[in-house]
């Protein structure tokens, strides 16, 4: 058995998986630069990776065209009772699912190396951090985990002989017969993919996909689905939220945690460059927040990740300059286009498109069908520490105190630019009824409106009705120290498809209004849906925007809101008895206010 492993449970588990999956060899990762470089060199050699001439220590991968995003339809919360998983999760009983998956895992690593990745979600010394061990047959996953989490010997040391860890088993599901030539992105067909969570046992089994949240199991699987179930049991919170620090010209700090669905602006907001004078923004995290109540009675948040796995298309010096500077070196790019000069490119990058490139499928671009060069869910993987505006406290073990929660989504109509909850429970109602148009971050239809409560619909590891109750309970425990709650929509469009709000850096104006609300400085008007900025209280100095657009962005269309009520009722009804009465009360109150 591998020498560095002293933990009994881990030793046994490695041996069990080795026997089941039958790899050619087993390798325990040490997390070193040398290890990363060796694996990358092997992948360049095999043709799986392309070294970029124009970017230091950076590589491009092209996935199989069928394996380009998370697969919500193939994602399971497997609990003894279906009611524990609730109506928003796919469910199969643990025995049945394990039997199906064991058949798939049998011999699935033949011809490949089995990598054991010890990783920590959260700074290793943080009281909030958790240790996971991912076993995978994908060297691409190993390199990505190096960036996205804290990997290696330090983690095994912390684990010790008897420490607890979350086992995360992953296989791309593509064994190699003797002499069989490998492809550049091996994976299994969609009907064989399974992303399974045995939440009662803190266990993850993933099969068949090598992409993003399906395969980097520390992220959505551990840090959200498993962690949300643990957080419910243990009285803390695991949320799909960015964390940022905003500092006012007077030097006052505000910490904001914001939940938007996938591909709805978290990375962009987390690295925002304020366009308003004197305000400063720093990034603590761009996707996930783990939050606990500290002895001071306030909610403190850590970012459990160590890197960003960000959407590439649309990222430019114009929209997100801090991300552009972050990805200058040591980056992994997946499904971006390759320019003739040896750099990556995607739609929405600054300047003119290249005259010729190789698209994400490896073909000459542009092509006759006018297809995009980069896949819409093309991503970069990069260390958070390289972000020029990373907050100096981003790895503080106890986290940062949260002042403001923001919920939001992508809605072309109806939802105004910003509004504030009347109180915390009303804020929970806003989060619970949040809605958004679907994006390419999941394989499935794009642009369909769906309820995505707290941006957690694909990530809540237990019954969403119980999750709503947990939010209300946390509010009760926090009392007057609970964060203030706001709702935003950067994505309003005119009937001819133009963005009504410029977004990106200009979103700082909206955040400033929130901070001034917290301080009792900015004025709001009461409306049926919540508190909206009083005209003039939103700082629009220096912004070229048509007054009619502002009017439209802050308008409430009563009839359209009334039409939302039956849909929220239907959404809530699926939780039956598990829907907290408080949310029924909040819905009724909204209905009454709408008249
Ligand atoms: P995940 O990583 O999937 O969780 O996504 P995310 O929430 O971090 O979204 P991200 O910041 O990567 O943004 C996704 C897309 O929305 C990108 O194409 C952005 O350019 C676009 N976007 C982000 N912020 C804004 C905004 O304020 N206005 C507009 N119009 N588009 C935005
Ligand atoms: C998301 O879809 O919310 C992501 C990308 O952050 S993935 O890691 O693939 O889940
Ligand atoms: Mn995300």
Coordinates of C-alpha atoms and ligand atoms in Angstrom, one line a residue:
X1 CA 0.0 0.0 0.0
X2 CA 1.0 3.6 -0.6
X3 CA 3.5 4.7 2.0
X4 CA 2.2 8.3 2.7
X5 CA -1.2 7.0 3.7
X6 CA -1.4 6.4 7.4
X7 CA -5.1 6.7 7.9
X8 CA -6.7 3.3 8.3
X9 CA -10.1 4.2 6.8
X10 CA -8.3 5.7 3.8
X11 CA -6.0 2.8 3.3
X12 CA -9.0 0.4 3.2
X13 CA -11.0 2.6 0.9
X14 CA -8.1 2.9 -1.6
X15 CA -7.7 -0.9 -1.6
X16 CA -11.4 -1.5 -2.0
X17 CA -11.6 0.9 -5.0
X18 CA -8.4 -0.5 -6.5
X19 CA -10.0 -4.0 -6.5
X20 CA -13.3 -2.7 -7.9
X21 CA -11.9 -0.4 -10.7
X22 CA -8.8 -2.4 -11.6
X23 CA -6.4 0.4 -12.6
X24 CA -2.9 -0.4 -13.9
X25 CA -1.4 1.5 -11.0
X26 CA -2.2 3.7 -8.0
X27 CA -0.7 7.1 -7.3
X28 CA -1.2 9.2 -4.2
X29 CA -0.9 12.9 -5.1
X30 CA 1.5 15.1 -3.1
X31 CA 0.2 18.4 -4.5
X32 CA 3.6 19.6 -5.6
X33 CA 4.4 21.8 -8.6
X34 CA 6.5 19.0 -10.0
X35 CA 3.5 16.6 -9.9
X36 CA 1.4 19.2 -11.8
X37 CA 4.1 19.8 -14.4
X38 CA 4.7 16.0 -14.9
X39 CA 1.0 15.3 -15.5
X40 CA 0.6 18.3 -17.8
X41 CA 3.7 17.2 -19.8
X42 CA 2.2 13.7 -20.1
X43 CA -1.1 15.2 -21.3
X44 CA 0.7 17.4 -23.9
X45 CA 2.6 14.4 -25.1
X46 CA -0.6 12.3 -25.5
X47 CA -2.4 15.2 -27.3
X48 CA -5.0 15.7 -24.6
X49 CA -3.6 19.2 -23.8
X50 CA -2.1 22.0 -25.9
X51 CA 0.5 24.2 -24.4
X52 CA -0.2 27.9 -25.2
X53 CA 2.7 29.7 -26.7
X54 CA 1.3 33.1 -25.7
X55 CA 0.5 32.4 -22.0
X56 CA 3.0 31.3 -19.4
X57 CA 2.4 27.8 -18.1
X58 CA -1.1 27.6 -19.5
X59 CA -2.9 24.8 -21.4
X60 CA -5.9 24.3 -23.5
X61 CA -8.1 21.2 -23.4
X62 CA -11.0 20.3 -25.7
X63 CA -13.7 18.1 -24.2
X64 CA -15.8 15.5 -26.0
X65 CA -18.7 17.5 -27.6
X66 CA -21.1 15.5 -25.5
X67 CA -19.3 16.4 -22.2
X68 CA -19.5 20.2 -21.9
X69 CA -21.3 21.0 -18.7
X70 CA -22.9 19.7 -15.5
X71 CA -25.7 17.1 -16.0
X72 CA -28.5 17.9 -13.7
X73 CA -30.7 15.1 -15.2
X74 CA -28.1 12.5 -14.2
X75 CA -27.4 14.0 -10.7
X76 CA -28.9 12.1 -7.7
X77 CA -29.4 12.7 -4.0
X78 CA -29.6 9.1 -2.8
X79 CA -31.1 8.9 0.7
X80 CA -33.0 6.0 2.3
X81 CA -36.3 7.8 2.0
X82 CA -37.2 9.8 -1.1
X83 CA -38.8 12.5 1.0
X84 CA -35.3 13.3 2.4
X85 CA -34.2 14.3 -1.1
X86 CA -37.4 16.1 -1.8
X87 CA -39.2 17.1 -5.0
X88 CA -36.4 19.1 -6.6
X89 CA -33.8 16.3 -6.6
X90 CA -33.5 13.1 -8.7
X91 CA -33.7 10.1 -6.4
X92 CA -32.8 6.4 -6.5
X93 CA -32.6 4.3 -3.3
X94 CA -29.0 3.9 -2.2
X95 CA -28.9 0.1 -2.6
X96 CA -30.2 0.2 -6.1
X97 CA -28.0 3.1 -7.2
X98 CA -24.9 1.5 -5.6
X99 CA -25.6 -1.8 -7.4
X100 CA -26.0 0.0 -10.8
X101 CA -22.9 2.0 -10.3
X102 CA -20.8 -0.8 -9.0
X103 CA -21.4 -2.6 -12.2
X104 CA -20.2 0.4 -14.1
X105 CA -17.2 0.8 -11.8
X106 CA -16.1 -2.8 -12.3
X107 CA -12.8 -2.7 -14.2
X108 CA -13.6 0.9 -15.3
X109 CA -10.0 2.1 -14.7
X110 CA -8.3 -0.7 -16.8
X111 CA -5.3 0.7 -18.7
X112 CA -5.2 3.8 -16.5
X113 CA -3.6 5.2 -13.4
X114 CA -5.8 5.7 -10.3
X115 CA -5.0 9.0 -8.7
X116 CA -5.7 9.6 -5.0
X117 CA -6.1 13.3 -4.3
X118 CA -6.2 14.4 -0.6
X119 CA -7.7 17.9 -0.6
X120 CA -9.0 20.4 1.9
X121 CA -12.1 22.6 1.2
X122 CA -11.2 25.8 3.1
X123 CA -7.8 26.8 4.5
X124 CA -6.3 23.7 6.1
X125 CA -6.3 25.4 9.6
X126 CA -9.9 26.8 9.3
X127 CA -12.4 25.5 11.9
X128 CA -14.9 25.5 9.0
X129 CA -12.7 23.5 6.6
X130 CA -13.4 19.9 5.6
X131 CA -11.1 17.2 4.1
X132 CA -12.1 15.2 1.1
X133 CA -10.3 12.5 -0.8
X134 CA -11.0 12.2 -4.5
X135 CA -10.1 9.1 -6.3
X136 CA -10.0 9.6 -10.1
X137 CA -8.6 8.1 -13.3
X138 CA -8.4 11.6 -15.0
X139 CA -5.1 13.5 -14.8
X140 CA -7.0 16.5 -16.1
X141 CA -9.1 16.3 -12.9
X142 CA -5.9 16.1 -10.8
X143 CA -4.5 19.2 -12.3
X144 CA -7.7 21.1 -11.9
X145 CA -8.1 20.0 -8.3
X146 CA -4.5 21.3 -7.7
X147 CA -5.8 24.7 -8.6
X148 CA -9.4 24.6 -7.2
X149 CA -8.6 23.1 -3.8
X150 CA -5.7 22.7 -1.4
X151 CA -4.1 19.4 -2.3
X152 CA -1.3 17.2 -0.9
X153 CA 0.8 16.1 2.0
X154 CA -0.4 18.8 4.4
X155 CA -3.9 17.4 4.1
X156 CA -2.8 13.9 4.8
X157 CA -0.9 15.2 7.8
X158 CA -3.9 17.0 9.1
X159 CA -6.0 13.8 8.5
X160 CA -3.7 11.8 10.7
X161 CA -4.4 8.1 11.5
X162 CA -7.9 8.5 12.6
X163 CA -9.3 11.7 11.0
X164 CA -12.5 11.9 9.0
X165 CA -12.7 12.6 5.3
X166 CA -15.4 12.7 2.6
X167 CA -14.7 9.9 0.1
X168 CA -15.3 11.2 -3.5
X169 CA -15.0 8.5 -6.1
X170 CA -14.7 9.6 -9.7
X171 CA -14.2 7.7 -13.0
X172 CA -14.4 9.0 -16.5
X173 CA -15.8 5.6 -17.4
X174 CA -13.6 4.7 -20.3
X175 CA -11.4 1.7 -19.6
X176 CA -8.6 0.9 -22.1
X177 CA -8.1 -2.6 -23.6
X178 CA -4.5 -3.7 -24.0
X179 CA -3.1 -1.8 -27.1
X180 CA -6.2 0.4 -27.4
X181 CA -5.3 3.9 -28.3
X182 CA -6.8 6.6 -26.0
X183 CA -8.8 9.5 -27.2
X184 CA -8.0 13.1 -26.1
X185 CA -11.1 13.4 -23.8
X186 CA -12.4 10.0 -22.8
X187 CA -15.8 9.8 -21.1
X188 CA -19.0 7.7 -21.1
X189 CA -22.2 8.3 -23.0
X190 CA -24.9 10.4 -21.3
X191 CA -27.0 7.4 -20.2
X192 CA -24.1 5.9 -18.3
X193 CA -23.3 9.2 -16.5
X194 CA -24.2 9.3 -12.8
X195 CA -23.4 12.1 -10.3
X196 CA -24.5 10.5 -7.0
X197 CA -24.6 11.8 -3.5
X198 CA -25.2 9.5 -0.5
X199 CA -25.7 12.4 1.9
X200 CA -26.4 10.3 5.0
X201 CA -23.0 8.7 4.6
X202 CA -21.1 11.8 3.3
X203 CA -20.2 9.8 0.2
X204 CA -19.9 10.9 -3.5
X205 CA -19.8 8.6 -6.5
X206 CA -19.4 10.1 -9.9
X207 CA -19.1 8.2 -13.2
X208 CA -18.8 9.0 -16.8
X209 CA -18.0 12.7 -17.1
X210 CA -14.8 14.6 -17.0
X211 CA -16.2 18.1 -17.0
X212 CA -16.4 20.8 -14.2
X213 CA -18.8 20.1 -11.4
X214 CA -19.4 16.5 -12.6
X215 CA -15.7 15.7 -12.0
X216 CA -14.1 18.2 -9.7
X217 CA -15.9 16.7 -6.8
X218 CA -14.8 19.3 -4.2
X219 CA -16.9 21.9 -5.8
X220 CA -20.6 21.3 -6.3
X221 CA -20.7 17.7 -5.0
X222 CA -18.8 18.2 -1.7
X223 CA -18.9 22.0 -1.0
X224 CA -22.6 22.3 -1.9
X225 CA -24.6 19.1 -2.0
X226 CA -22.9 17.2 0.8
X227 CA -22.0 20.3 2.7
X228 CA -25.6 21.7 2.6
X229 CA -26.8 18.5 4.2
X230 CA -24.1 18.6 6.8
X231 CA -24.8 22.3 7.5
X232 CA -28.4 21.6 8.1
X233 CA -27.5 18.9 10.6
X234 CA -24.8 21.0 12.3
X235 CA -26.4 24.5 12.2
X236 CA -24.4 26.3 9.6
X237 CA -24.8 27.2 5.9
X238 CA -23.3 26.1 2.6
X239 CA -24.4 28.4 -0.2
X240 CA -23.9 29.0 -3.9
X241 CA -22.6 32.5 -3.2
X242 CA -19.7 34.8 -4.1
X243 CA -18.2 36.8 -1.2
X244 CA -16.8 40.3 -1.7
X245 CA -15.6 43.1 0.5
X246 CA -16.6 46.7 -0.4
X247 CA -14.9 49.6 1.3
X248 CA -16.4 53.0 1.3
X249 CA -14.4 56.3 0.7
X250 CA -14.6 56.7 4.6
X251 CA -12.8 53.3 4.9
X252 CA -15.9 51.4 6.2
X253 CA -15.9 47.7 5.2
X254 CA -19.0 45.9 4.1
X255 CA -19.0 42.1 3.3
X256 CA -21.6 40.9 0.7
X257 CA -22.5 37.4 -0.1
X258 CA -24.6 37.0 -3.3
X259 CA -26.4 33.9 -4.7
X260 CA -27.0 33.9 -8.4
X261 CA -27.6 30.8 -10.5
X262 CA -24.9 29.3 -12.7
X263 CA -23.7 31.7 -15.4
X264 CA -25.6 34.6 -13.9
X265 CA -22.8 36.9 -12.8
X266 CA -21.1 35.7 -9.6
X267 CA -17.5 35.7 -10.9
X268 CA -18.1 39.1 -12.5
X269 CA -19.5 40.7 -9.4
X270 CA -16.9 39.1 -7.1
X271 CA -14.1 40.9 -9.0
X272 CA -16.0 44.1 -9.7
X273 CA -14.1 47.3 -10.4
X274 CA -16.3 50.0 -9.0
X275 CA -17.1 52.9 -11.3
X276 CA -18.1 55.2 -8.4
X277 CA -15.4 57.3 -6.9
X278 CA -13.6 56.3 -3.8
X279 CA -15.2 52.8 -3.4
X280 CA -13.0 49.8 -3.4
X281 CA -14.0 46.1 -4.0
X282 CA -12.0 43.0 -3.1
X283 CA -12.8 39.4 -3.9
X284 CA -13.0 36.7 -1.2
X285 CA -14.7 34.0 -3.3
X286 CA -16.6 33.7 -6.6
X287 CA -18.9 30.6 -6.3
X288 CA -19.3 29.1 -2.8
X289 CA -19.7 30.4 0.7
X290 CA -19.5 28.3 4.0
X291 CA -20.9 30.4 6.8
X292 CA -21.1 29.9 10.6
X293 CA -22.3 32.0 13.5
X294 CA -19.3 33.1 15.5
X295 CA -19.3 34.0 19.2
X296 CA -19.9 37.7 18.3
X297 CA -23.3 36.5 17.1
X298 CA -22.6 37.4 13.5
X299 CA -22.5 35.2 10.4
X300 CA -18.9 34.7 9.1
X301 CA -18.1 33.3 5.7
X302 CA -15.2 31.5 4.2
X303 CA -14.6 30.6 0.5
X304 CA -13.9 26.8 0.6
X305 CA -12.2 26.9 -2.8
X306 CA -8.7 27.9 -3.8
X307 CA -9.3 28.7 -7.4
X308 CA -11.8 30.0 -9.9
X309 CA -13.5 27.8 -12.5
X310 CA -15.0 30.7 -14.5
X311 CA -17.1 31.1 -17.6
X312 CA -14.8 32.3 -20.4
X313 CA -17.1 33.7 -23.1
X314 CA -18.0 37.3 -22.3
X315 CA -14.9 37.8 -20.2
X316 CA -12.9 40.8 -21.4
X317 CA -10.9 43.8 -20.2
X318 CA -14.1 45.8 -20.7
X319 CA -16.4 43.5 -18.6
X320 CA -14.1 41.8 -16.1
X321 CA -10.5 43.2 -16.2
X322 CA -9.5 41.5 -12.9
X323 CA -10.4 38.1 -14.3
X324 CA -8.4 38.9 -17.5
X325 CA -5.3 39.7 -15.3
X326 CA -5.9 36.6 -13.2
X327 CA -5.7 34.3 -16.2
X328 CA -2.5 35.6 -17.6
X329 CA -0.5 32.6 -16.4
X330 CA -0.8 29.2 -14.7
X331 CA -4.3 28.7 -16.2
X332 CA -6.2 25.7 -17.7
X333 CA -8.6 26.6 -20.4
X334 CA -11.3 24.1 -21.5
X335 CA -13.3 24.4 -24.7
X336 CA -11.9 27.8 -25.7
X337 CA -10.8 28.6 -29.3
X338 CA -7.0 28.5 -30.2
X339 CA -5.6 31.4 -32.3
X340 CA -2.9 31.0 -34.9
X341 CA -0.5 32.8 -32.5
X342 CA -1.0 30.2 -29.9
X343 CA -3.3 31.9 -27.5
X344 CA -6.9 31.3 -26.4
X345 CA -9.9 33.3 -27.7
X346 CA -13.6 33.4 -27.1
X347 CA -16.7 35.4 -28.1
X348 CA -16.8 38.7 -26.3
X349 CA -13.1 39.0 -25.7
X350 CA -11.7 42.5 -26.4
X351 CA -10.7 43.7 -29.8
X352 CA -11.5 42.2 -33.2
X353 CA -12.1 38.4 -33.5
X354 CA -9.1 36.6 -35.0
X355 CA -9.3 36.1 -38.8
X356 CA -8.7 32.4 -38.3
X357 CA -8.7 30.1 -35.3
X358 CA -9.3 26.5 -34.3
X359 CA -12.7 26.2 -32.7
X360 CA -13.5 24.2 -29.5
X361 CA -14.2 21.1 -31.6
X362 CA -10.7 21.4 -33.2
X363 CA -11.9 22.6 -36.6
X364 CA -11.0 25.7 -38.7
X365 CA -13.0 28.8 -37.7
X366 CA -14.9 30.7 -38.9
X367 CA -17.0 28.1 -40.6
X368 CA -19.9 28.2 -43.0
X369 CA -22.5 27.5 -40.4
X370 CA -21.4 30.6 -38.4
X371 CA -20.9 28.5 -35.3
X372 CA -19.2 30.0 -32.2
X373 CA -15.5 29.5 -31.8
X374 CA -15.6 28.8 -28.0
X375 CA -18.3 26.7 -26.4
X376 CA -20.7 29.0 -24.4
X377 CA -19.7 27.1 -21.2
X378 CA -16.0 27.2 -22.0
X379 CA -14.1 27.8 -18.7
X380 CA -10.8 28.9 -17.2
X381 CA -9.3 27.3 -14.1
X382 CA -7.0 29.6 -12.3
X383 CA -5.6 30.1 -8.7
X384 CA -7.5 32.7 -6.7
X385 CA -4.3 34.0 -5.3
X386 CA -3.4 35.4 -8.8
X387 CA -6.4 37.7 -8.7
X388 CA -5.1 41.3 -8.4
X389 CA -8.0 42.2 -6.2
X390 CA -8.0 39.1 -4.0
X391 CA -8.8 40.3 -0.4
X392 CA -6.0 40.0 2.0
X393 CA -8.3 38.2 4.4
X394 CA -9.5 35.7 1.8
X395 CA -7.8 32.8 3.7
X396 CA -8.6 34.0 7.2
X397 CA -9.6 30.8 9.0
X398 CA -12.6 32.3 10.7
X399 CA -13.9 34.1 7.6
X400 CA -15.4 37.6 7.1
X401 CA -18.6 38.9 8.7
X402 CA -21.5 39.1 6.3
X403 CA -23.5 42.4 6.3
X404 CA -25.6 41.8 3.2
X405 CA -27.2 38.9 1.3
X406 CA -28.1 39.4 -2.3
X407 CA -30.3 37.1 -4.4
X408 CA -30.9 37.4 -8.0
X409 CA -31.2 35.8 -11.4
X410 CA -31.5 36.4 -15.1
X411 CA -34.8 37.7 -16.1
X412 CA -35.4 39.7 -19.3
X413 CA -38.6 41.2 -17.8
X414 CA -40.6 41.8 -14.6
X415 CA -37.9 41.9 -11.9
X416 CA -36.5 45.4 -11.2
X417 CA -32.8 46.3 -11.0
X418 CA -32.8 46.1 -7.2
X419 CA -35.1 45.9 -4.2
X420 CA -34.8 45.3 -0.5
X421 CA -36.6 42.9 1.7
X422 CA -38.8 44.3 4.5
X423 CA -37.2 42.0 7.0
X424 CA -35.1 38.8 7.1
X425 CA -38.1 36.4 6.7
X426 CA -39.3 38.4 3.7
X427 CA -35.8 38.0 2.4
X428 CA -36.1 34.3 2.8
X429 CA -39.3 34.4 0.8
X430 CA -37.5 36.3 -1.9
X431 CA -34.7 33.7 -2.0
X432 CA -37.2 30.8 -1.9
X433 CA -39.2 32.2 -4.8
X434 CA -36.2 33.3 -6.9
X435 CA -36.4 32.6 -10.6
X436 CA -34.0 32.7 -13.5
X437 CA -33.6 31.7 -17.2
X438 CA -31.6 28.5 -17.6
X439 CA -28.0 28.8 -19.0
X440 CA -25.4 26.6 -20.7
X441 CA -23.8 25.7 -17.3
X442 CA -26.1 22.6 -17.4
X443 CA -26.8 20.3 -20.3
X444 CA -30.4 21.0 -21.3
X445 CA -32.6 23.7 -22.6
X446 CA -31.3 27.3 -22.4
X447 CA -33.4 30.4 -21.7
X448 CA -36.2 28.6 -20.0
X449 CA -37.6 30.4 -16.9
X450 CA -37.5 28.2 -13.8
X451 CA -37.7 28.7 -10.0
X452 CA -34.1 28.5 -8.7
X453 CA -34.5 29.0 -4.9
X454 CA -31.4 30.7 -3.4
X455 CA -29.6 29.6 -6.7
X456 CA -29.5 26.2 -5.0
X457 CA -32.0 24.2 -7.1
X458 CA -29.3 22.0 -8.6
X459 CA -27.1 22.0 -5.5
X460 CA -29.3 21.5 -2.4
X461 CA -28.4 18.1 -0.9
X462 CA -31.7 17.5 0.9
X463 CA -35.4 18.4 0.8
X464 CA -35.7 22.0 -0.3
X465 CA -38.7 22.5 2.1
X466 CA -36.4 21.7 5.0
X467 CA -33.7 23.9 3.5
X468 CA -36.2 26.9 3.5
X469 CA -36.9 26.1 7.2
X470 CA -33.1 26.1 7.9
X471 CA -32.8 29.6 6.4
X472 CA -35.7 30.8 8.7
X473 CA -34.0 29.1 11.7
X474 CA -30.7 30.8 11.0
X475 CA -32.5 34.1 10.8
X476 CA -34.1 33.5 14.2
X477 CA -30.7 32.6 15.7
X478 CA -29.0 35.7 14.2
X479 CA -31.8 38.1 15.3
X480 CA -30.8 41.7 14.8
X481 CA -27.4 40.6 13.6
X482 CA -28.8 38.9 10.5
X483 CA -27.5 40.3 7.2
X484 CA -29.9 42.7 5.3
X485 CA -31.4 41.0 2.2
X486 CA -31.6 42.4 -1.3
X487 CA -32.7 41.1 -4.7
X488 CA -31.1 42.2 -8.0
X489 CA -31.5 41.6 -11.7
X490 CA -28.7 42.8 -14.0
X491 CA -30.4 41.2 -17.0
X492 CA -33.4 43.3 -17.9
X493 CA -33.8 43.7 -21.7
X494 CA -35.8 46.0 -24.0
X495 CA -38.3 44.4 -26.3
X496 CA -35.7 44.6 -29.1
X497 CA -33.2 42.7 -27.0
X498 CA -30.9 45.4 -25.7
X499 CA -29.6 45.3 -22.1
X500 CA -31.4 48.0 -20.0
X501 CA -28.6 48.2 -17.4
X502 CA -24.9 48.4 -18.4
X503 CA -23.9 45.9 -15.6
X504 CA -20.4 44.8 -14.6
X505 CA -18.5 47.7 -12.9
X506 CA -21.6 49.8 -12.9
X507 CA -23.2 47.3 -10.6
X508 CA -21.2 49.1 -7.9
X509 CA -23.8 51.8 -7.9
X510 CA -26.4 49.3 -6.8
X511 CA -24.0 47.8 -4.1
X512 CA -23.4 51.3 -2.8
X513 CA -27.1 51.9 -2.4
X514 CA -27.3 48.6 -0.4
X515 CA -24.5 49.8 1.9
X516 CA -26.2 53.1 2.4
X517 CA -29.4 51.4 3.3
X518 CA -27.5 49.4 5.9
X519 CA -26.3 52.7 7.3
X520 CA -29.7 54.3 7.2
X521 CA -28.5 56.9 4.7
X522 CA -30.2 56.0 1.4
X523 CA -33.9 56.4 0.9
X524 CA -36.3 53.8 -0.3
X525 CA -39.9 53.7 -1.4
X526 CA -42.3 51.0 -0.2
X527 CA -43.8 48.9 -2.9
X528 CA -45.8 45.6 -2.8
X529 CA -42.7 43.6 -3.6
X530 CA -40.2 45.3 -1.3
X531 CA -38.2 48.5 -0.9
X532 CA -37.0 50.2 -4.1
X533 CA -34.5 53.0 -4.4
X534 CA -36.1 56.4 -4.2
X535 CA -35.4 58.3 -7.4
X536 CA -32.2 60.1 -6.7
X537 CA -30.9 57.7 -4.0
X538 CA -29.2 55.5 -6.5
X539 CA -25.9 57.2 -7.4
X540 CA -25.9 57.6 -11.2
X541 CA -23.3 60.3 -11.4
X542 CA -21.3 60.1 -14.6
X543 CA -23.4 57.3 -16.0
X544 CA -24.8 57.8 -19.5
X545 CA -28.1 56.1 -19.3
X546 CA -31.5 57.2 -20.6
X547 CA -33.9 58.3 -18.0
X548 CA -36.6 56.2 -19.6
X549 CA -34.4 53.1 -19.0
X550 CA -33.9 53.9 -15.4
X551 CA -37.6 54.4 -15.1
X552 CA -38.2 51.0 -16.7
X553 CA -35.5 49.3 -14.5
X554 CA -37.2 50.5 -11.3
X555 CA -40.8 50.1 -12.4
X556 CA -43.2 47.6 -10.9
X557 CA -45.8 46.1 -13.3
X558 CA -48.6 45.2 -10.9
X559 CA -50.5 42.9 -13.3
X560 CA -47.3 41.1 -14.3
X561 CA -46.4 40.6 -10.6
X562 CA -50.0 39.4 -9.9
X563 CA -49.5 36.8 -12.6
X564 CA -46.4 35.5 -10.8
X565 CA -48.5 34.5 -7.7
X566 CA -50.0 31.3 -9.1
X567 CA -46.6 30.1 -10.3
X568 CA -45.0 30.8 -6.8
X569 CA -48.0 28.9 -5.3
X570 CA -47.4 26.0 -7.6
X571 CA -43.7 26.0 -6.8
X572 CA -44.3 26.1 -3.1
X573 CA -47.1 23.4 -3.3
X574 CA -44.6 20.8 -4.3
X575 CA -43.0 20.8 -0.8
X576 CA -46.3 19.9 0.9
X577 CA -46.1 19.8 4.6
X578 CA -42.4 20.6 4.5
X579 CA -43.1 24.1 3.3
X580 CA -42.7 26.4 6.4
X581 CA -45.9 28.3 7.3
X582 CA -43.9 31.5 7.4
X583 CA -43.4 31.3 3.6
X584 CA -47.2 30.7 3.0
X585 CA -47.7 33.8 5.2
X586 CA -45.2 35.8 3.2
X587 CA -46.8 34.8 -0.1
X588 CA -50.2 35.8 1.2
X589 CA -48.9 39.1 2.4
X590 CA -47.4 39.8 -1.1
X591 CA -50.7 38.9 -2.7
X592 CA -52.5 41.3 -0.4
X593 CA -50.0 44.1 -1.0
X594 CA -50.5 43.6 -4.7
X595 CA -54.2 44.1 -4.2
Ligands
LIG1 P1 -21.0 29.9 -12.6 O1 -19.5 29.8 -12.6 O2 -21.6 29.0 -13.6 O3 -21.6 29.7 -11.2 O4 -21.4 31.4 -13.1 P2 -21.3 32.9 -12.5 O5 -22.5 33.1 -11.7 O6 -20.0 33.1 -11.8 O7 -21.4 33.8 -13.8 P3 -20.3 34.7 -14.5 O8 -19.9 35.9 -13.6 O9 -19.3 33.9 -15.1 O10 -21.2 35.3 -15.7 C1 -21.8 34.6 -16.7 C2 -22.2 35.4 -17.9 O11 -23.0 36.5 -17.5 C3 -20.9 35.9 -18.6 O12 -21.1 35.8 -20.0 C4 -20.9 37.4 -18.2 O13 -20.3 38.2 -19.2 C5 -22.4 37.7 -18.0 N1 -22.6 38.8 -17.0 C6 -22.1 38.8 -15.8 N2 -22.4 40.0 -15.1 C7 -23.2 40.7 -16.0 C8 -23.8 41.9 -15.9 O14 -23.8 42.7 -14.9 N3 -24.6 42.3 -17.0 C9 -24.6 41.5 -18.1 N4 -25.4 41.9 -19.1 N5 -24.0 40.3 -18.2 C10 -23.3 39.9 -17.2
LIG2 C1 -21.9 26.2 -12.0 O1 -22.5 25.6 -12.9 O2 -22.5 26.8 -11.1 C2 -20.4 26.3 -12.0 C3 -19.7 25.5 -12.9 O3 -19.9 26.9 -11.1 S1 -19.5 23.8 -12.4 O4 -18.3 23.7 -11.6 O5 -19.4 23.0 -13.6 O6 -20.6 23.4 -11.6
LIG3 MN1 -21.4 28.1 -9.8

